[in-house]
mmCIF file of C-alpha atoms and ligand atoms in Angstrom:
data_model
loop_
_atom_site.group_PDB
_atom_site.id
_atom_site.type_symbol
_atom_site.label_atom_id
_atom_site.label_comp_id
_atom_site.label_asym_id
_atom_site.label_seq_id
_atom_site.Cartn_x
_atom_site.Cartn_y
_atom_site.Cartn_z
ATOM 1 C CA UNK U 1356 85.560 -133.828 98.384
ATOM 2 C CA UNK U 1357 82.994 -131.301 97.209
ATOM 3 C CA UNK U 1358 82.563 -127.992 99.040
ATOM 4 C CA UNK U 1359 79.216 -128.294 100.868
ATOM 5 C CA UNK U 1360 79.188 -125.094 102.914
ATOM 6 C CA UNK U 1361 76.289 -122.725 102.373
ATOM 7 C CA UNK U 1362 75.309 -119.315 103.737
ATOM 8 C CA UNK U 1363 71.729 -118.125 103.969
ATOM 9 C CA UNK U 1364 70.441 -115.087 105.880
ATOM 10 C CA UNK U 1365 71.132 -115.637 109.580
ATOM 11 C CA UNK U 1366 72.757 -119.066 109.142
ATOM 12 C CA UNK U 1367 76.228 -120.201 108.058
ATOM 13 C CA UNK U 1368 75.895 -123.943 107.452
ATOM 14 C CA UNK U 1369 78.829 -126.352 107.093
ATOM 15 C CA UNK U 1370 76.605 -128.446 104.858
ATOM 16 C CA UNK U 1371 73.053 -127.973 103.501
ATOM 17 C CA UNK U 1372 71.464 -130.663 105.706
ATOM 18 C CA UNK U 1373 69.226 -129.196 108.402
ATOM 19 C CA UNK U 1374 66.984 -130.888 110.911
ATOM 20 C CA UNK U 1375 63.360 -130.166 109.920
ATOM 21 C CA UNK U 1376 60.996 -128.643 112.444
ATOM 22 C CA UNK U 1377 58.885 -130.931 114.544
ATOM 23 C CA UNK U 1378 60.947 -134.068 114.722
ATOM 24 C CA UNK U 1379 63.480 -133.689 117.533
ATOM 25 C CA UNK U 1380 63.619 -129.975 118.187
ATOM 26 C CA UNK U 1381 61.464 -129.410 121.272
ATOM 27 C CA UNK U 1382 63.991 -129.744 124.086
ATOM 28 C CA UNK U 1383 67.588 -128.717 124.709
ATOM 29 C CA UNK U 1384 68.622 -132.374 125.074
ATOM 30 C CA UNK U 1385 67.138 -133.360 121.712
ATOM 31 C CA UNK U 1386 68.634 -130.332 119.949
ATOM 32 C CA UNK U 1387 72.098 -131.003 121.434
ATOM 33 C CA UNK U 1388 71.816 -134.662 120.387
ATOM 34 C CA UNK U 1389 71.072 -133.748 116.763
ATOM 35 C CA UNK U 1390 73.657 -130.941 116.786
ATOM 36 C CA UNK U 1391 76.295 -133.556 117.674
ATOM 37 C CA UNK U 1392 75.539 -135.350 114.387
ATOM 38 C CA UNK U 1393 76.848 -134.193 110.997
ATOM 39 C CA UNK U 1394 73.810 -132.003 110.307
ATOM 40 C CA UNK U 1395 74.577 -128.512 109.003
ATOM 41 C CA UNK U 1396 71.890 -126.815 111.064
ATOM 42 C CA UNK U 1397 68.851 -127.183 113.257
ATOM 43 C CA UNK U 1398 65.233 -126.112 113.146
ATOM 44 C CA UNK U 1399 63.396 -126.144 116.453
ATOM 45 C CA UNK U 1400 59.942 -127.533 117.024
ATOM 46 C CA UNK U 1401 57.355 -124.841 116.295
ATOM 47 C CA UNK U 1402 56.946 -122.736 119.420
ATOM 48 C CA UNK U 1403 53.700 -120.916 120.194
ATOM 49 C CA UNK U 1404 52.529 -118.356 122.750
ATOM 50 C CA UNK U 1405 51.737 -120.903 125.483
ATOM 51 C CA UNK U 1406 52.580 -124.531 126.253
ATOM 52 C CA UNK U 1407 50.493 -127.087 124.352
ATOM 53 C CA UNK U 1408 50.035 -130.770 125.139
ATOM 54 C CA UNK U 1409 50.286 -133.419 122.454
ATOM 55 C CA UNK U 1410 46.949 -134.584 120.946
ATOM 56 C CA UNK U 1411 45.493 -137.916 122.097
ATOM 57 C CA UNK U 1412 47.088 -140.681 120.004
ATOM 58 C CA UNK U 1413 47.790 -142.163 117.686
ATOM 59 C CA UNK U 1414 49.669 -139.021 116.665
ATOM 60 C CA UNK U 1415 52.128 -140.470 114.135
ATOM 61 C CA UNK U 1416 51.767 -143.654 112.074
ATOM 62 C CA UNK U 1417 53.566 -145.093 109.052
ATOM 63 C CA UNK U 1418 50.320 -146.285 107.458
ATOM 64 C CA UNK U 1419 51.909 -147.955 104.435
ATOM 65 C CA UNK U 1420 55.460 -148.090 103.161
ATOM 66 C CA UNK U 1421 56.903 -144.544 102.895
ATOM 67 C CA UNK U 1422 53.654 -142.874 104.002
ATOM 68 C CA UNK U 1423 54.013 -141.138 107.369
ATOM 69 C CA UNK U 1424 50.853 -139.565 108.815
ATOM 70 C CA UNK U 1425 50.853 -137.215 111.774
ATOM 71 C CA UNK U 1426 48.767 -134.828 113.774
ATOM 72 C CA UNK U 1427 50.700 -134.012 116.916
ATOM 73 C CA UNK U 1428 48.799 -130.836 117.781
ATOM 74 C CA UNK U 1429 51.843 -128.558 117.756
ATOM 75 C CA UNK U 1430 52.943 -129.692 121.225
ATOM 76 C CA UNK U 1431 55.541 -127.285 122.569
ATOM 77 C CA UNK U 1432 56.749 -125.798 125.846
ATOM 78 C CA UNK U 1433 55.543 -122.263 125.007
ATOM 79 C CA UNK U 1434 57.660 -119.224 124.228
ATOM 80 C CA UNK U 1435 58.631 -118.282 127.804
ATOM 81 C CA UNK U 1436 59.953 -121.700 128.674
ATOM 82 C CA UNK U 1437 61.680 -122.071 125.279
ATOM 83 C CA UNK U 1438 63.411 -118.679 125.499
ATOM 84 C CA UNK U 1439 64.676 -119.538 128.977
ATOM 85 C CA UNK U 1440 66.148 -122.740 127.518
ATOM 86 C CA UNK U 1441 67.574 -120.817 124.544
ATOM 87 C CA UNK U 1442 69.360 -118.240 126.664
ATOM 88 C CA UNK U 1443 70.906 -120.962 128.849
ATOM 89 C CA UNK U 1444 72.213 -123.100 125.981
ATOM 90 C CA UNK U 1445 74.829 -122.721 123.301
ATOM 91 C CA UNK U 1446 74.185 -125.082 120.394
ATOM 92 C CA UNK U 1447 77.072 -126.273 118.258
ATOM 93 C CA UNK U 1448 75.088 -125.761 115.012
ATOM 94 C CA UNK U 1449 73.161 -122.727 113.720
ATOM 95 C CA UNK U 1450 69.466 -122.854 114.559
ATOM 96 C CA UNK U 1451 66.350 -121.603 112.848
ATOM 97 C CA UNK U 1452 63.719 -121.127 115.524
ATOM 98 C CA UNK U 1453 60.273 -122.133 114.286
ATOM 99 C CA UNK U 1454 57.327 -120.144 115.626
ATOM 100 C CA UNK U 1455 53.565 -120.059 115.183
ATOM 101 C CA UNK U 1456 50.676 -118.162 116.705
ATOM 102 C CA UNK U 1457 46.965 -117.476 116.448
ATOM 103 C CA UNK U 1458 47.363 -113.992 114.951
ATOM 104 C CA UNK U 1459 49.951 -111.537 113.627
ATOM 105 C CA UNK U 1460 50.307 -109.720 116.952
ATOM 106 C CA UNK U 1461 50.989 -112.958 118.780
ATOM 107 C CA UNK U 1462 53.677 -114.182 116.351
ATOM 108 C CA UNK U 1463 55.336 -110.743 116.426
ATOM 109 C CA UNK U 1464 55.464 -110.926 120.210
ATOM 110 C CA UNK U 1465 56.951 -114.448 120.130
ATOM 111 C CA UNK U 1466 59.484 -113.331 117.509
ATOM 112 C CA UNK U 1467 60.635 -110.434 119.738
ATOM 113 C CA UNK U 1468 61.112 -112.742 122.702
ATOM 114 C CA UNK U 1469 63.075 -115.232 120.577
ATOM 115 C CA UNK U 1470 65.368 -112.498 119.258
ATOM 116 C CA UNK U 1471 65.975 -111.209 122.792
ATOM 117 C CA UNK U 1472 66.892 -114.765 123.865
ATOM 118 C CA UNK U 1473 69.544 -115.019 121.129
ATOM 119 C CA UNK U 1474 67.759 -116.526 118.095
ATOM 120 C CA UNK U 1475 69.599 -115.587 114.884
ATOM 121 C CA UNK U 1476 66.826 -116.533 112.428
ATOM 122 C CA UNK U 1477 63.158 -117.474 112.580
ATOM 123 C CA UNK U 1478 60.936 -119.771 110.564
ATOM 124 C CA UNK U 1479 57.292 -118.739 110.672
ATOM 125 C CA UNK U 1480 55.087 -121.836 110.441
ATOM 126 C CA UNK U 1481 52.098 -120.607 108.444
ATOM 127 C CA UNK U 1482 50.400 -123.929 108.032
ATOM 128 C CA UNK U 1483 48.916 -126.693 110.047
ATOM 129 C CA UNK U 1484 47.199 -129.059 107.617
ATOM 130 C CA UNK U 1485 45.585 -131.281 110.175
ATOM 131 C CA UNK U 1486 43.764 -128.418 111.873
ATOM 132 C CA UNK U 1487 40.019 -128.717 111.832
ATOM 133 C CA UNK U 1488 38.006 -126.706 109.270
ATOM 134 C CA UNK U 1489 37.364 -123.218 110.528
ATOM 135 C CA UNK U 1490 40.624 -123.067 112.441
ATOM 136 C CA UNK U 1491 42.678 -120.003 111.650
ATOM 137 C CA UNK U 1492 45.779 -122.190 111.567
ATOM 138 C CA UNK U 1493 44.382 -124.000 108.536
ATOM 139 C CA UNK U 1494 43.805 -120.873 106.545
ATOM 140 C CA UNK U 1495 46.791 -118.595 107.221
ATOM 141 C CA UNK U 1496 49.130 -120.284 104.781
ATOM 142 C CA UNK U 1497 46.412 -120.507 102.165
ATOM 143 C CA UNK U 1498 45.580 -116.793 102.135
ATOM 144 C CA UNK U 1499 48.205 -114.493 100.663
ATOM 145 C CA UNK U 1500 46.778 -111.457 102.470
ATOM 146 C CA UNK U 1501 47.096 -113.171 105.845
ATOM 147 C CA UNK U 1502 50.605 -114.350 104.988
ATOM 148 C CA UNK U 1503 51.552 -110.729 104.273
ATOM 149 C CA UNK U 1504 49.998 -109.575 107.543
ATOM 150 C CA UNK U 1505 51.897 -112.167 109.604
ATOM 151 C CA UNK U 1506 55.245 -111.679 107.868
ATOM 152 C CA UNK U 1507 55.010 -107.867 107.972
ATOM 153 C CA UNK U 1508 54.203 -107.958 111.691
ATOM 154 C CA UNK U 1509 57.192 -110.203 112.442
ATOM 155 C CA UNK U 1510 59.575 -108.225 110.210
ATOM 156 C CA UNK U 1511 58.556 -104.998 111.949
ATOM 157 C CA UNK U 1512 59.115 -106.608 115.337
ATOM 158 C CA UNK U 1513 62.615 -108.054 114.816
ATOM 159 C CA UNK U 1514 65.890 -107.395 113.013
ATOM 160 C CA UNK U 1515 66.806 -111.057 112.412
ATOM 161 C CA UNK U 1516 65.981 -112.922 109.167
ATOM 162 C CA UNK U 1517 62.560 -114.548 108.836
ATOM 163 C CA UNK U 1518 61.699 -117.565 106.669
ATOM 164 C CA UNK U 1519 58.107 -118.378 105.709
ATOM 165 C CA UNK U 1520 57.206 -122.064 105.965
ATOM 166 C CA UNK U 1521 54.666 -122.777 103.247
ATOM 167 C CA UNK U 1522 51.924 -125.342 102.863
ATOM 168 C CA UNK U 1523 51.658 -127.436 99.692
ATOM 169 C CA UNK U 1524 47.875 -127.447 100.074
ATOM 170 C CA UNK U 1525 47.157 -124.571 97.695
ATOM 171 C CA UNK U 1526 46.636 -124.217 93.948
ATOM 172 C CA UNK U 1527 49.922 -122.506 93.140
ATOM 173 C CA UNK U 1528 52.499 -122.232 95.909
ATOM 174 C CA UNK U 1529 54.444 -119.500 94.100
ATOM 175 C CA UNK U 1530 51.531 -117.170 94.946
ATOM 176 C CA UNK U 1531 52.014 -117.743 98.687
ATOM 177 C CA UNK U 1532 55.818 -117.608 98.311
ATOM 178 C CA UNK U 1533 55.463 -114.283 96.484
ATOM 179 C CA UNK U 1534 53.185 -112.889 99.209
ATOM 180 C CA UNK U 1535 55.697 -113.849 101.915
ATOM 181 C CA UNK U 1536 58.696 -112.414 100.044
ATOM 182 C CA UNK U 1537 56.918 -109.206 99.065
ATOM 183 C CA UNK U 1538 56.075 -108.714 102.744
ATOM 184 C CA UNK U 1539 59.782 -108.950 103.562
ATOM 185 C CA UNK U 1540 60.486 -112.631 104.248
ATOM 186 C CA UNK U 1541 64.192 -113.416 103.784
ATOM 187 C CA UNK U 1542 63.546 -116.915 102.458
ATOM 188 C CA UNK U 1543 60.927 -119.612 102.100
ATOM 189 C CA UNK U 1544 60.764 -123.142 103.498
ATOM 190 C CA UNK U 1545 58.642 -125.715 101.728
ATOM 191 C CA UNK U 1546 56.814 -128.012 101.937
ATOM 192 C CA UNK U 1547 54.924 -128.635 105.143
ATOM 193 C CA UNK U 1548 52.876 -131.840 105.216
ATOM 194 C CA UNK U 1549 50.242 -132.711 102.618
ATOM 195 C CA UNK U 1550 46.616 -132.768 103.885
ATOM 196 C CA UNK U 1551 45.638 -136.379 104.387
ATOM 197 C CA UNK U 1552 43.230 -138.866 105.930
ATOM 198 C CA UNK U 1553 43.507 -142.613 106.455
ATOM 199 C CA UNK U 1554 40.901 -145.071 107.713
ATOM 200 C CA UNK U 1555 41.455 -148.228 109.733
ATOM 201 C CA UNK U 1556 38.898 -150.523 108.086
ATOM 202 C CA UNK U 1557 38.860 -152.873 111.085
ATOM 203 C CA UNK U 1558 38.120 -150.079 113.537
ATOM 204 C CA UNK U 1559 35.832 -148.275 111.064
ATOM 205 C CA UNK U 1560 37.396 -144.885 111.859
ATOM 206 C CA UNK U 1561 40.354 -142.711 110.910
ATOM 207 C CA UNK U 1562 43.628 -144.062 112.272
ATOM 208 C CA UNK U 1563 44.972 -140.787 113.629
ATOM 209 C CA UNK U 1564 43.559 -139.571 116.935
ATOM 210 C CA UNK U 1565 42.886 -136.103 115.524
ATOM 211 C CA UNK U 1566 41.055 -137.709 112.539
ATOM 212 C CA UNK U 1567 42.591 -135.322 109.992
ATOM 213 C CA UNK U 1568 46.345 -135.407 109.543
ATOM 214 C CA UNK U 1569 49.322 -134.324 107.477
ATOM 215 C CA UNK U 1570 51.330 -136.677 105.294
ATOM 216 C CA UNK U 1571 55.106 -136.777 105.050
ATOM 217 C CA UNK U 1572 57.751 -139.403 104.320
ATOM 218 C CA UNK U 1573 59.448 -140.491 101.090
ATOM 219 C CA UNK U 1574 56.099 -140.750 99.260
ATOM 220 C CA UNK U 1575 55.665 -136.947 99.256
ATOM 221 C CA UNK U 1576 59.117 -136.169 97.843
ATOM 222 C CA UNK U 1577 57.933 -135.795 94.207
ATOM 223 C CA UNK U 1578 55.153 -133.447 95.387
ATOM 224 C CA UNK U 1579 57.689 -131.382 97.319
ATOM 225 C CA UNK U 1580 60.036 -131.305 94.319
ATOM 226 C CA UNK U 1581 57.264 -129.973 92.092
ATOM 227 C CA UNK U 1582 56.341 -127.258 94.606
ATOM 228 C CA UNK U 1583 59.992 -126.215 95.020
ATOM 229 C CA UNK U 1584 60.368 -126.066 91.239
ATOM 230 C CA UNK U 1585 57.240 -123.881 90.947
ATOM 231 C CA UNK U 1586 58.696 -121.376 93.382
ATOM 232 C CA UNK U 1587 62.212 -121.484 91.900
ATOM 233 C CA UNK U 1588 60.883 -121.008 88.356
ATOM 234 C CA UNK U 1589 58.726 -118.056 89.471
ATOM 235 C CA UNK U 1590 61.907 -116.519 90.982
ATOM 236 C CA UNK U 1591 63.896 -117.143 87.786
ATOM 237 C CA UNK U 1592 61.235 -115.453 85.696
ATOM 238 C CA UNK U 1593 61.182 -112.458 88.026
ATOM 239 C CA UNK U 1594 57.537 -113.071 88.925
ATOM 240 C CA UNK U 1595 58.383 -113.086 92.632
ATOM 241 C CA UNK U 1596 61.427 -111.799 94.565
ATOM 242 C CA UNK U 1597 64.461 -114.083 94.579
ATOM 243 C CA UNK U 1598 65.446 -115.545 97.946
ATOM 244 C CA UNK U 1599 66.861 -118.772 99.392
ATOM 245 C CA UNK U 1600 64.618 -121.824 99.304
ATOM 246 C CA UNK U 1601 64.915 -124.302 102.168
ATOM 247 C CA UNK U 1602 63.409 -127.484 100.731
ATOM 248 C CA UNK U 1603 61.956 -130.471 102.539
ATOM 249 C CA UNK U 1604 59.696 -133.433 101.952
ATOM 250 C CA UNK U 1605 60.704 -137.076 102.204
ATOM 251 C CA UNK U 1606 64.478 -136.670 101.862
ATOM 252 C CA UNK U 1607 66.291 -139.846 102.948
ATOM 253 C CA UNK U 1608 69.388 -140.037 100.698
ATOM 254 C CA UNK U 1609 72.178 -137.915 99.257
ATOM 255 C CA UNK U 1610 70.598 -138.291 95.819
ATOM 256 C CA UNK U 1611 67.369 -136.773 97.162
ATOM 257 C CA UNK U 1612 69.364 -133.766 98.383
ATOM 258 C CA UNK U 1613 70.958 -133.407 94.934
ATOM 259 C CA UNK U 1614 67.487 -133.510 93.344
ATOM 260 C CA UNK U 1615 66.252 -130.589 95.456
ATOM 261 C CA UNK U 1616 69.439 -128.567 94.910
ATOM 262 C CA UNK U 1617 69.071 -129.149 91.154
ATOM 263 C CA UNK U 1618 65.538 -127.744 91.443
ATOM 264 C CA UNK U 1619 66.848 -124.534 92.990
ATOM 265 C CA UNK U 1620 66.968 -125.234 96.730
ATOM 266 C CA UNK U 1621 69.763 -123.589 98.707
ATOM 267 C CA UNK U 1622 69.592 -126.022 101.629
ATOM 268 C CA UNK U 1623 67.299 -128.828 102.718
ATOM 269 C CA UNK U 1624 65.556 -129.944 105.877
ATOM 270 C CA UNK U 1625 65.307 -133.579 106.901
ATOM 271 C CA UNK U 1626 62.511 -134.900 109.101
ATOM 272 C CA UNK U 1627 60.974 -138.287 108.515
ATOM 273 C CA UNK U 1628 64.375 -139.915 107.834
ATOM 274 C CA UNK U 1629 64.895 -139.522 111.589
ATOM 275 C CA UNK U 1630 61.765 -141.568 112.215
ATOM 276 C CA UNK U 1631 63.362 -144.462 110.335
ATOM 277 C CA UNK U 1632 66.830 -143.990 111.798
ATOM 278 C CA UNK U 1633 68.655 -141.758 114.266
ATOM 279 C CA UNK U 1634 70.653 -138.546 113.845
ATOM 280 C CA UNK U 1635 73.515 -140.539 112.264
ATOM 281 C CA UNK U 1636 71.427 -140.343 109.100
ATOM 282 C CA UNK U 1637 72.892 -136.854 108.530
ATOM 283 C CA UNK U 1638 76.403 -138.329 108.210
ATOM 284 C CA UNK U 1639 75.166 -141.063 105.873
ATOM 285 C CA UNK U 1640 73.348 -138.554 103.655
ATOM 286 C CA UNK U 1641 76.380 -136.233 103.630
ATOM 287 C CA UNK U 1642 78.627 -139.148 102.572
ATOM 288 C CA UNK U 1643 76.221 -140.082 99.767
ATOM 289 C CA UNK U 1644 75.978 -136.490 98.583
ATOM 290 C CA UNK U 1645 79.767 -136.143 98.576
ATOM 291 C CA UNK U 1646 80.221 -139.376 96.663
ATOM 292 C CA UNK U 1647 77.576 -138.431 94.088
ATOM 293 C CA UNK U 1648 79.129 -134.985 93.552
ATOM 294 C CA UNK U 1649 82.662 -136.422 93.267
ATOM 295 C CA UNK U 1650 81.619 -139.048 90.717
ATOM 296 C CA UNK U 1651 79.525 -136.578 88.714
ATOM 297 C CA UNK U 1652 82.170 -133.862 88.838
ATOM 298 C CA UNK U 1653 80.316 -131.200 90.831
ATOM 299 C CA UNK U 1654 82.870 -129.275 92.890
ATOM 300 C CA UNK U 1655 80.304 -127.373 94.966
ATOM 301 C CA UNK U 1656 76.568 -126.953 95.474
ATOM 302 C CA UNK U 1657 76.498 -123.830 93.305
ATOM 303 C CA UNK U 1658 77.522 -125.844 90.231
ATOM 304 C CA UNK U 1659 74.459 -128.099 90.726
ATOM 305 C CA UNK U 1660 71.971 -125.522 91.902
ATOM 306 C CA UNK U 1661 68.975 -125.089 89.613
ATOM 307 C CA UNK U 1662 70.346 -127.103 86.685
ATOM 308 C CA UNK U 1663 67.163 -129.206 86.449
ATOM 309 C CA UNK U 1664 65.186 -125.990 85.959
ATOM 310 C CA UNK U 1665 67.011 -125.234 82.682
ATOM 311 C CA UNK U 1666 64.815 -127.708 80.811
ATOM 312 C CA UNK U 1667 61.657 -126.366 82.461
ATOM 313 C CA UNK U 1668 61.916 -122.651 81.709
ATOM 314 C CA UNK U 1669 58.943 -122.650 79.363
ATOM 315 C CA UNK U 1670 56.545 -124.284 81.835
ATOM 316 C CA UNK U 1671 53.632 -122.298 83.194
HETATM 317 C C1 SIN D 3186 51.851 -130.949 114.411
HETATM 318 O O1 SIN D 3186 52.488 -130.663 115.429
HETATM 319 O O2 SIN D 3186 50.739 -131.488 114.503
HETATM 320 C C2 SIN D 3186 52.400 -130.645 113.048
HETATM 321 C C3 SIN D 3186 52.513 -129.207 112.821
HETATM 322 C C4 SIN D 3186 52.638 -128.821 111.372
HETATM 323 O O3 SIN D 3186 52.352 -129.625 110.484
HETATM 324 O O4 SIN D 3186 53.029 -127.692 111.094
#
């Protein structure tokens, strides 16, 4: 069996398969349920300054095969309720706590409260693709200066590692990755959902309650792979600081995990696969990854990491 353990700042993972933010990570019960699976780690639902209700539905639809559309509205219990839960619970897997806020001061305040409640690493959600035009949430992850402001504020507020969760909805994601890392981020997570819109022709209106939405599911995996490669290549060339990449976007099999590791990812996050199945999917993906590595002769993740980038060095 291949060695699948991986260490990234703030998290020692038994395998590189983490729960992605947003799918099951809003309550203690859901997090314990996923932790009991063979996942390597958890990422909580994104937690903001105050409790938010879910948007009027439909909030999540598989519109065609492999295309998952959602606009949930960042529903969450709010930082005070979440930190109370955090300090009363011991989870059996390492957890990245995802946070968001309307401005740098707010996210710094949330980060401090999470650290005090025992969080060992944070993921700062800088994007919200379904947000309406004009919303600050739409623009933070698309503006390197704002990314720097948010990351710097959080890094000054806490001593624990901070990962920047990046949007794919920009011209060149290595620019935003560079901004986050130069401001002190300890790693980057990518990609969040792809900006999308779908119409129900019978109803004559968009199918998602919020109208605008984000797209995930297996159909976005090649987009995610390209974005991860852009960031990993920029790191290789020394154009941006080197740091762990937590990759996500449509992963449903062990082969998908291998693809992202070969493009330079250190670990991966899995979200929409849990829409199709339950948390047992982590065990199935781990088995597939193990089998693939055994057959192909990879003894550990390090021997696979980044090998697909070797043929791409010359790309701009
Ligand atoms: C949502 O809760 O609507 C999704 C949040 C996100 O895409 O970051």
